[in-house]
Amino acid sequence: MSHPLSQIASQAPFVARHVGPRDDEIAKMLDAVGYESLDALVAAAVPDAIRSIGALDLPPASTEIEALHELRALSRRNQRHTQMIGLGYYDTVTPPVVVRRVLESPAWYTAYTPYQPEISQGRLEALLNFQTMVSDLVGLPTANASLLDEATAAAEAMTLMRRSVRGTTANTVVVDADCLPQTIAVIQTRAEPLGIDVVVADLDGGLPDGDLFGVVVQYPGASGRVRDVRPVIEAAHERGALVAVAADLLALTLLTPPGEQGADVVVGSSQRFGVPLGYGGPHAGYMAVRAGLERGLPGRLVGVSKDASGAQAYRLALQTREQHIRREKATSNICTAQVLLAVVASMYAVWHGPDGLREIAQRVHRHATGLAAALRHGGVEVVHDAFFDTVLARVPGRAEAVVADAADLGVNLGLAGTDLVRVACDEVTTDGDVARVLRAFGVTVDPAPADDGDHDAVPAGLRRSSGYLRHPVFNTHRSETSMLRYLRRLADKDYALDRGMIPLGSCTMKLNAATEMEPITWPGFAGIHPFAPVEQAEGYLALIRQLEGWLATITGYDAVSIQPNAGSQGELAGLLAIRAYHRAGGDDQRDVCLIPSSAHGTNAASAVMAGMRVVVVAAADDGTVDLDDLRAKLDEHRDRLAAIMITYPSTHGVYEEGVTEIARLVHTAGGQVYVDGANLNALVGLAKPGEFGADVSHLNLHKTFCIPHGGGGPGVGPIGVRAHLTPFLPNHPLLPEAGPATGVGPIAAAPFGSASILPIPWAYIRMMGPGGLKLATQTAVLNANYVAARLRDHFPVLYTGRGGLVAHECIVDLRPLTKASGITVDDVAKRLIDYGFHAPTMSFPVAGTLMIEPTESEDKGELDRFCDAMIAIRAEADRVASGEWPADDNPLVNAPHPATTLVAEWAHPYSREEAVFASRSAREDKYWPPVGRIDGAYGDRHLVCACPPPEAFEH
Ligand SMILES: *Cc1c(COP(=O)(O)O)cnc(C)c1O
């Protein structure tokens, strides 16, 4: 017997922690699949044409201790100054109870997007709290469950306004010049391919002339100024345009909320609600809309509905807006959002409550007004009279010197031109910080004596009079004991990787190791402002360059950009690079993007955002791209072909033989080849898209490279490109190091996207080494084929490739079973909950099927437990098909069974025992779903997307 695991683990001990099966299990599974060795299995499954030769050229594996040592050294190369730069990023204190019980708790961070709401009630409640918090603070009725950051939220607001505006064909959006610079830049990047004109204007003189469909204003502005936005909103509405206000949530505890001023949309960031700076991300952006626009909201929206017994239950609402169903007509391409960070921000509000938040805001405001008073006293001009936390000081010709002097004192200020310095106060600002700032300005006045004049720099007409966060959840958990128990109670409702496998196809729910996670809360990574001088972020830069290099090696590309903060954003970045490449070559007319019918929904939505027309290529019966149809489409669109977007291995979980031929045909027709690399877990160490014909790919570091899914985000979706596309990678207006000057502009608000979670993939690659990475891929393929082999006699496996093998996932077909018994995919998915499992991916890419991706991290015991459950469920369905159990009353259609069903009257033809203890493992380690099957349609008809009002809790 060979010992592939122990062999590699002798050099790379972490591999034995990351990979689930032991050598004897690998041998048994190989036996069941019919191969001698992992090498033989992979040689049979992976087409020779795409196989890369030799080991990956990566450093040999380190131990866990060594990786942490190296990361510690990198984090020490970052210098942590007092951050007073502002521009949308503020230092904050994550309540320690939230650090321990959420940010560092696998019960929260290893969960998946709550598509199976019955096992996600905890995080759905937390997200509903987030929506309620945003909705209350901004003064609009409906908020979504997070967007990727403030800048992309503003860009989403732009397209929402264009879709929703009535009675105008205007193509212009007006953007307040006092918007955050990164927001303006992201809006410009997104507007260009859509043919939207962006007019950046100082709105003091009113709106510029000409037709417009929307206006974006910042409140307070980037300069700190608080302006009354009512006149702008009224003027815009008079001209038939909509208005989006980018607002600061903390400021809104003191300022009249934009919703009360007539805004149609409010967007922003919830970062300063307890989410570390992290060199720019991840943070949760938000969007709220007025009544009538909710169906056009991008992103996830949590709503209240009811379960089979009529009990209140939460689930994702209005799913039909999303790209999984609407594809190129979707409201947005956003899929992975920022759930974990939205949960942290919501818990910050739960912890502090309305009074606590107001006190924090008042303290911040007092520091700012004290600073302004002292500056004035010392003869420095303060530009704006009305501000919340940010003071803009005019120091003619001295701005750079003041900023440099402050840096010498350990404080980062914002340079806003040769004469202007911006000083932003935040939750952690102290009197000592203010004193240091004054010294940098050369002002010797003590801020305390200046503390006498009018300390309120919020104009009387803009003081908030309405209440907020009155819901009990924001007014109950003041003691740490109460908070601790609330967090535990919510976590206990949910099924995450810390309970059992989550075999979601296309999602790669593998181990998120503790060692990988540890560094992200270290101050050396967490405390860096994204616009800090680059010399202060040396450690980050070194880590980023090294990671980009490793990813280039793994994918065979020439360059990598880690800026995109989700797979969907990587798709957009990659397609924009293709578009820019064609334009640079004078091929402006190339705008057709071919997409196979089986593609992930984000692909089509991203293509539209990149200004392309989607043309669908059919799938052949075996699930591969239909080459005849491809040739026909190429002939038809040859002159206008921009790209083909394919997934490899295909979304059918198969290594397609034809991929090199597809690439050749498309290149011959003048198109570029985009390979969606979300399934890279089937390729690492075996094949490189950059070498088998692709020009660009995005990878999902939150799938293949161990960033946890966080219950629906964060993610990182870097792109790799061949050399000819490198001039068109994303860049950033505030940091030249972020990308080429010739680039397409920023895709995300921060120069390096979600920088603070990059230590996770770094540590994974570092600890696995070339041998470990390859073994992980081989084991993932083995596990998928083992599951396929065990289930094959009970459910047909829909697609296979060479040797009857699948890649890293397999699709089992439930349609024959549905036909025979009436039992649907839904019924099986919900019944799996009774057996203690999270369902596989449902009805993607083929309706009526389940797509199972076990990953390399699951051992044979867990795979067998899952297969046993599936087989038992199949036997249950047979009892329905045979008529033994009625079609409308059996354990499948009634699943899942919460504990409450046991004490209700029991008139079912199966026993209580069969309902909840259907297997031994279900009995020994019972997961109790907190609710029964949820009626999604009911919730969509009666849309409620905030915590039910306090009256509902009064008895
Ligand atoms: C997950 C996935 C995406 C989308 O990635 P997000 O990070 O959720 O935006 C795109 N394509 C495929 C094939 C995927 O599996």
PDB file of C-alpha atoms in Angstrom, residues 276-389:
ATOM      1  CA  PRO A 276     -11.004  46.778  11.884  1.00  0.00           C
ATOM      2  CA  LEU A 277      -9.414  49.020   9.234  1.00  0.00           C
ATOM      3  CA  GLY A 278      -7.451  46.051   7.885  1.00  0.00           C
ATOM      4  CA  TYR A 279      -5.686  48.113   5.210  1.00  0.00           C
ATOM      5  CA  GLY A 280      -8.994  48.656   3.442  1.00  0.00           C
ATOM      6  CA  GLY A 281     -11.146  45.624   3.939  1.00  0.00           C
ATOM      7  CA  PRO A 282     -13.148  43.536   4.138  1.00  0.00           C
ATOM      8  CA  HIS A 283     -15.930  45.812   5.380  1.00  0.00           C
ATOM      9  CA  ALA A 284     -19.650  45.687   4.788  1.00  0.00           C
ATOM     10  CA  GLY A 285     -21.101  48.270   2.470  1.00  0.00           C
ATOM     11  CA  TYR A 286     -24.804  48.929   2.745  1.00  0.00           C
ATOM     12  CA  MET A 287     -27.675  50.174   0.619  1.00  0.00           C
ATOM     13  CA  ALA A 288     -31.155  51.286   1.627  1.00  0.00           C
ATOM     14  CA  VAL A 289     -33.986  52.454  -0.612  1.00  0.00           C
ATOM     15  CA  ARG A 290     -37.267  54.253  -0.312  1.00  0.00           C
ATOM     16  CA  ALA A 291     -40.566  52.458  -0.783  1.00  0.00           C
ATOM     17  CA  GLY A 292     -41.085  51.365  -4.363  1.00  0.00           C
ATOM     18  CA  LEU A 293     -37.419  50.624  -5.131  1.00  0.00           C
ATOM     19  CA  GLU A 294     -36.990  47.490  -3.002  1.00  0.00           C
ATOM     20  CA  ARG A 295     -37.441  45.076  -5.886  1.00  0.00           C
ATOM     21  CA  GLY A 296     -34.537  46.739  -7.681  1.00  0.00           C
ATOM     22  CA  LEU A 297     -32.113  46.384  -4.764  1.00  0.00           C
ATOM     23  CA  PRO A 298     -28.873  44.591  -5.608  1.00  0.00           C
ATOM     24  CA  GLY A 299     -27.488  41.949  -3.285  1.00  0.00           C
ATOM     25  CA  ARG A 300     -29.070  39.813  -0.616  1.00  0.00           C
ATOM     26  CA  LEU A 301     -32.124  40.869   1.279  1.00  0.00           C
ATOM     27  CA  VAL A 302     -33.314  39.056   4.389  1.00  0.00           C
ATOM     28  CA  GLY A 303     -37.021  38.954   4.989  1.00  0.00           C
ATOM     29  CA  VAL A 304     -39.475  37.623   7.518  1.00  0.00           C
ATOM     30  CA  SER A 305     -41.738  34.747   6.550  1.00  0.00           C
ATOM     31  CA  LYS A 306     -43.282  31.766   8.313  1.00  0.00           C
ATOM     32  CA  ASP A 307     -42.614  28.079   8.572  1.00  0.00           C
ATOM     33  CA  ALA A 308     -44.904  25.087   8.067  1.00  0.00           C
ATOM     34  CA  SER A 309     -46.409  25.528  11.542  1.00  0.00           C
ATOM     35  CA  GLY A 310     -46.995  29.239  11.029  1.00  0.00           C
ATOM     36  CA  ALA A 311     -44.108  30.288  13.269  1.00  0.00           C
ATOM     37  CA  GLN A 312     -42.103  33.342  12.307  1.00  0.00           C
ATOM     38  CA  ALA A 313     -38.952  32.489  10.365  1.00  0.00           C
ATOM     39  CA  TYR A 314     -36.358  34.338   8.315  1.00  0.00           C
ATOM     40  CA  ARG A 315     -35.096  33.657   4.828  1.00  0.00           C
ATOM     41  CA  LEU A 316     -33.577  35.424   1.830  1.00  0.00           C
ATOM     42  CA  ALA A 317     -36.267  37.439   0.075  1.00  0.00           C
ATOM     43  CA  LEU A 318     -36.856  38.303  -3.577  1.00  0.00           C
ATOM     44  CA  GLN A 319     -34.288  35.784  -4.835  1.00  0.00           C
ATOM     45  CA  THR A 320     -35.697  36.059  -8.322  1.00  0.00           C
ATOM     46  CA  ARG A 321     -33.954  39.440  -8.709  1.00  0.00           C
ATOM     47  CA  GLU A 322     -30.612  37.744  -8.505  1.00  0.00           C
ATOM     48  CA  GLN A 323     -28.292  36.587 -11.234  1.00  0.00           C
ATOM     49  CA  HIS A 324     -28.880  32.894 -10.496  1.00  0.00           C
ATOM     50  CA  ILE A 325     -32.284  33.302 -12.056  1.00  0.00           C
ATOM     51  CA  ARG A 326     -32.210  36.555 -13.999  1.00  0.00           C
ATOM     52  CA  ARG A 327     -28.690  36.112 -15.381  1.00  0.00           C
ATOM     53  CA  GLU A 328     -27.962  38.983 -17.782  1.00  0.00           C
ATOM     54  CA  LYS A 329     -31.111  40.783 -16.599  1.00  0.00           C
ATOM     55  CA  ALA A 330     -30.149  40.619 -12.918  1.00  0.00           C
ATOM     56  CA  THR A 331     -30.078  43.758 -10.780  1.00  0.00           C
ATOM     57  CA  SER A 332     -26.360  43.211 -10.181  1.00  0.00           C
ATOM     58  CA  ASN A 333     -23.630  40.572 -10.410  1.00  0.00           C
ATOM     59  CA  ILE A 334     -23.021  40.570  -6.670  1.00  0.00           C
ATOM     60  CA  CYS A 335     -23.094  37.101  -5.151  1.00  0.00           C
ATOM     61  CA  THR A 336     -20.684  36.770  -2.234  1.00  0.00           C
ATOM     62  CA  ALA A 337     -21.183  39.908  -0.119  1.00  0.00           C
ATOM     63  CA  GLN A 338     -19.796  40.805   3.338  1.00  0.00           C
ATOM     64  CA  VAL A 339     -21.979  38.847   5.730  1.00  0.00           C
ATOM     65  CA  LEU A 340     -19.451  38.250   8.524  1.00  0.00           C
ATOM     66  CA  LEU A 341     -18.597  41.950   8.638  1.00  0.00           C
ATOM     67  CA  ALA A 342     -22.259  42.932   8.515  1.00  0.00           C
ATOM     68  CA  VAL A 343     -22.833  40.616  11.476  1.00  0.00           C
ATOM     69  CA  VAL A 344     -19.974  42.283  13.376  1.00  0.00           C
ATOM     70  CA  ALA A 345     -21.359  45.757  12.609  1.00  0.00           C
ATOM     71  CA  SER A 346     -24.861  44.744  13.649  1.00  0.00           C
ATOM     72  CA  MET A 347     -23.546  43.277  16.896  1.00  0.00           C
ATOM     73  CA  TYR A 348     -21.685  46.542  17.564  1.00  0.00           C
ATOM     74  CA  ALA A 349     -25.076  48.244  17.452  1.00  0.00           C
ATOM     75  CA  VAL A 350     -26.673  45.524  19.594  1.00  0.00           C
ATOM     76  CA  TRP A 351     -23.869  45.937  22.140  1.00  0.00           C
ATOM     77  CA  HIS A 352     -23.864  49.725  22.317  1.00  0.00           C
ATOM     78  CA  GLY A 353     -27.531  50.376  21.643  1.00  0.00           C
ATOM     79  CA  PRO A 354     -28.866  53.751  20.499  1.00  0.00           C
ATOM     80  CA  ASP A 355     -27.569  55.629  23.559  1.00  0.00           C
ATOM     81  CA  GLY A 356     -24.139  54.081  23.373  1.00  0.00           C
ATOM     82  CA  LEU A 357     -23.823  54.895  19.689  1.00  0.00           C
ATOM     83  CA  ARG A 358     -24.925  58.464  20.309  1.00  0.00           C
ATOM     84  CA  GLU A 359     -22.353  58.808  23.091  1.00  0.00           C
ATOM     85  CA  ILE A 360     -19.605  57.541  20.823  1.00  0.00           C
ATOM     86  CA  ALA A 361     -20.683  59.964  18.108  1.00  0.00           C
ATOM     87  CA  GLN A 362     -20.808  62.843  20.583  1.00  0.00           C
ATOM     88  CA  ARG A 363     -17.332  62.032  21.847  1.00  0.00           C
ATOM     89  CA  VAL A 364     -16.007  61.932  18.282  1.00  0.00           C
ATOM     90  CA  HIS A 365     -17.751  65.208  17.555  1.00  0.00           C
ATOM     91  CA  ARG A 366     -16.374  66.822  20.733  1.00  0.00           C
ATOM     92  CA  HIS A 367     -12.833  65.901  19.763  1.00  0.00           C
ATOM     93  CA  ALA A 368     -13.379  67.394  16.315  1.00  0.00           C
ATOM     94  CA  THR A 369     -14.920  70.607  17.605  1.00  0.00           C
ATOM     95  CA  GLY A 370     -12.240  70.923  20.298  1.00  0.00           C
ATOM     96  CA  LEU A 371      -9.574  70.514  17.655  1.00  0.00           C
ATOM     97  CA  ALA A 372     -11.238  73.086  15.398  1.00  0.00           C
ATOM     98  CA  ALA A 373     -11.560  75.576  18.221  1.00  0.00           C
ATOM     99  CA  ALA A 374      -7.921  75.176  19.211  1.00  0.00           C
ATOM    100  CA  LEU A 375      -6.766  75.499  15.595  1.00  0.00           C
ATOM    101  CA  ARG A 376      -8.749  78.684  15.165  1.00  0.00           C
ATOM    102  CA  HIS A 377      -7.453  79.959  18.452  1.00  0.00           C
ATOM    103  CA  GLY A 378      -3.951  79.279  17.224  1.00  0.00           C
ATOM    104  CA  GLY A 379      -4.568  81.224  14.043  1.00  0.00           C
ATOM    105  CA  VAL A 380      -5.214  78.309  11.686  1.00  0.00           C
ATOM    106  CA  GLU A 381      -8.168  78.689   9.368  1.00  0.00           C
ATOM    107  CA  VAL A 382     -10.791  75.970   9.657  1.00  0.00           C
ATOM    108  CA  VAL A 383     -12.522  75.756   6.299  1.00  0.00           C
ATOM    109  CA  HIS A 384     -15.959  74.425   7.223  1.00  0.00           C
ATOM    110  CA  ASP A 385     -18.139  75.555  10.087  1.00  0.00           C
ATOM    111  CA  ALA A 386     -20.421  72.569   9.861  1.00  0.00           C
ATOM    112  CA  PHE A 387     -18.805  69.169  10.297  1.00  0.00           C
ATOM    113  CA  PHE A 388     -19.151  65.943  12.241  1.00  0.00           C
ATOM    114  CA  ASP A 389     -15.792  64.269  12.781  1.00  0.00           C
TER     115      ASP A 389
END
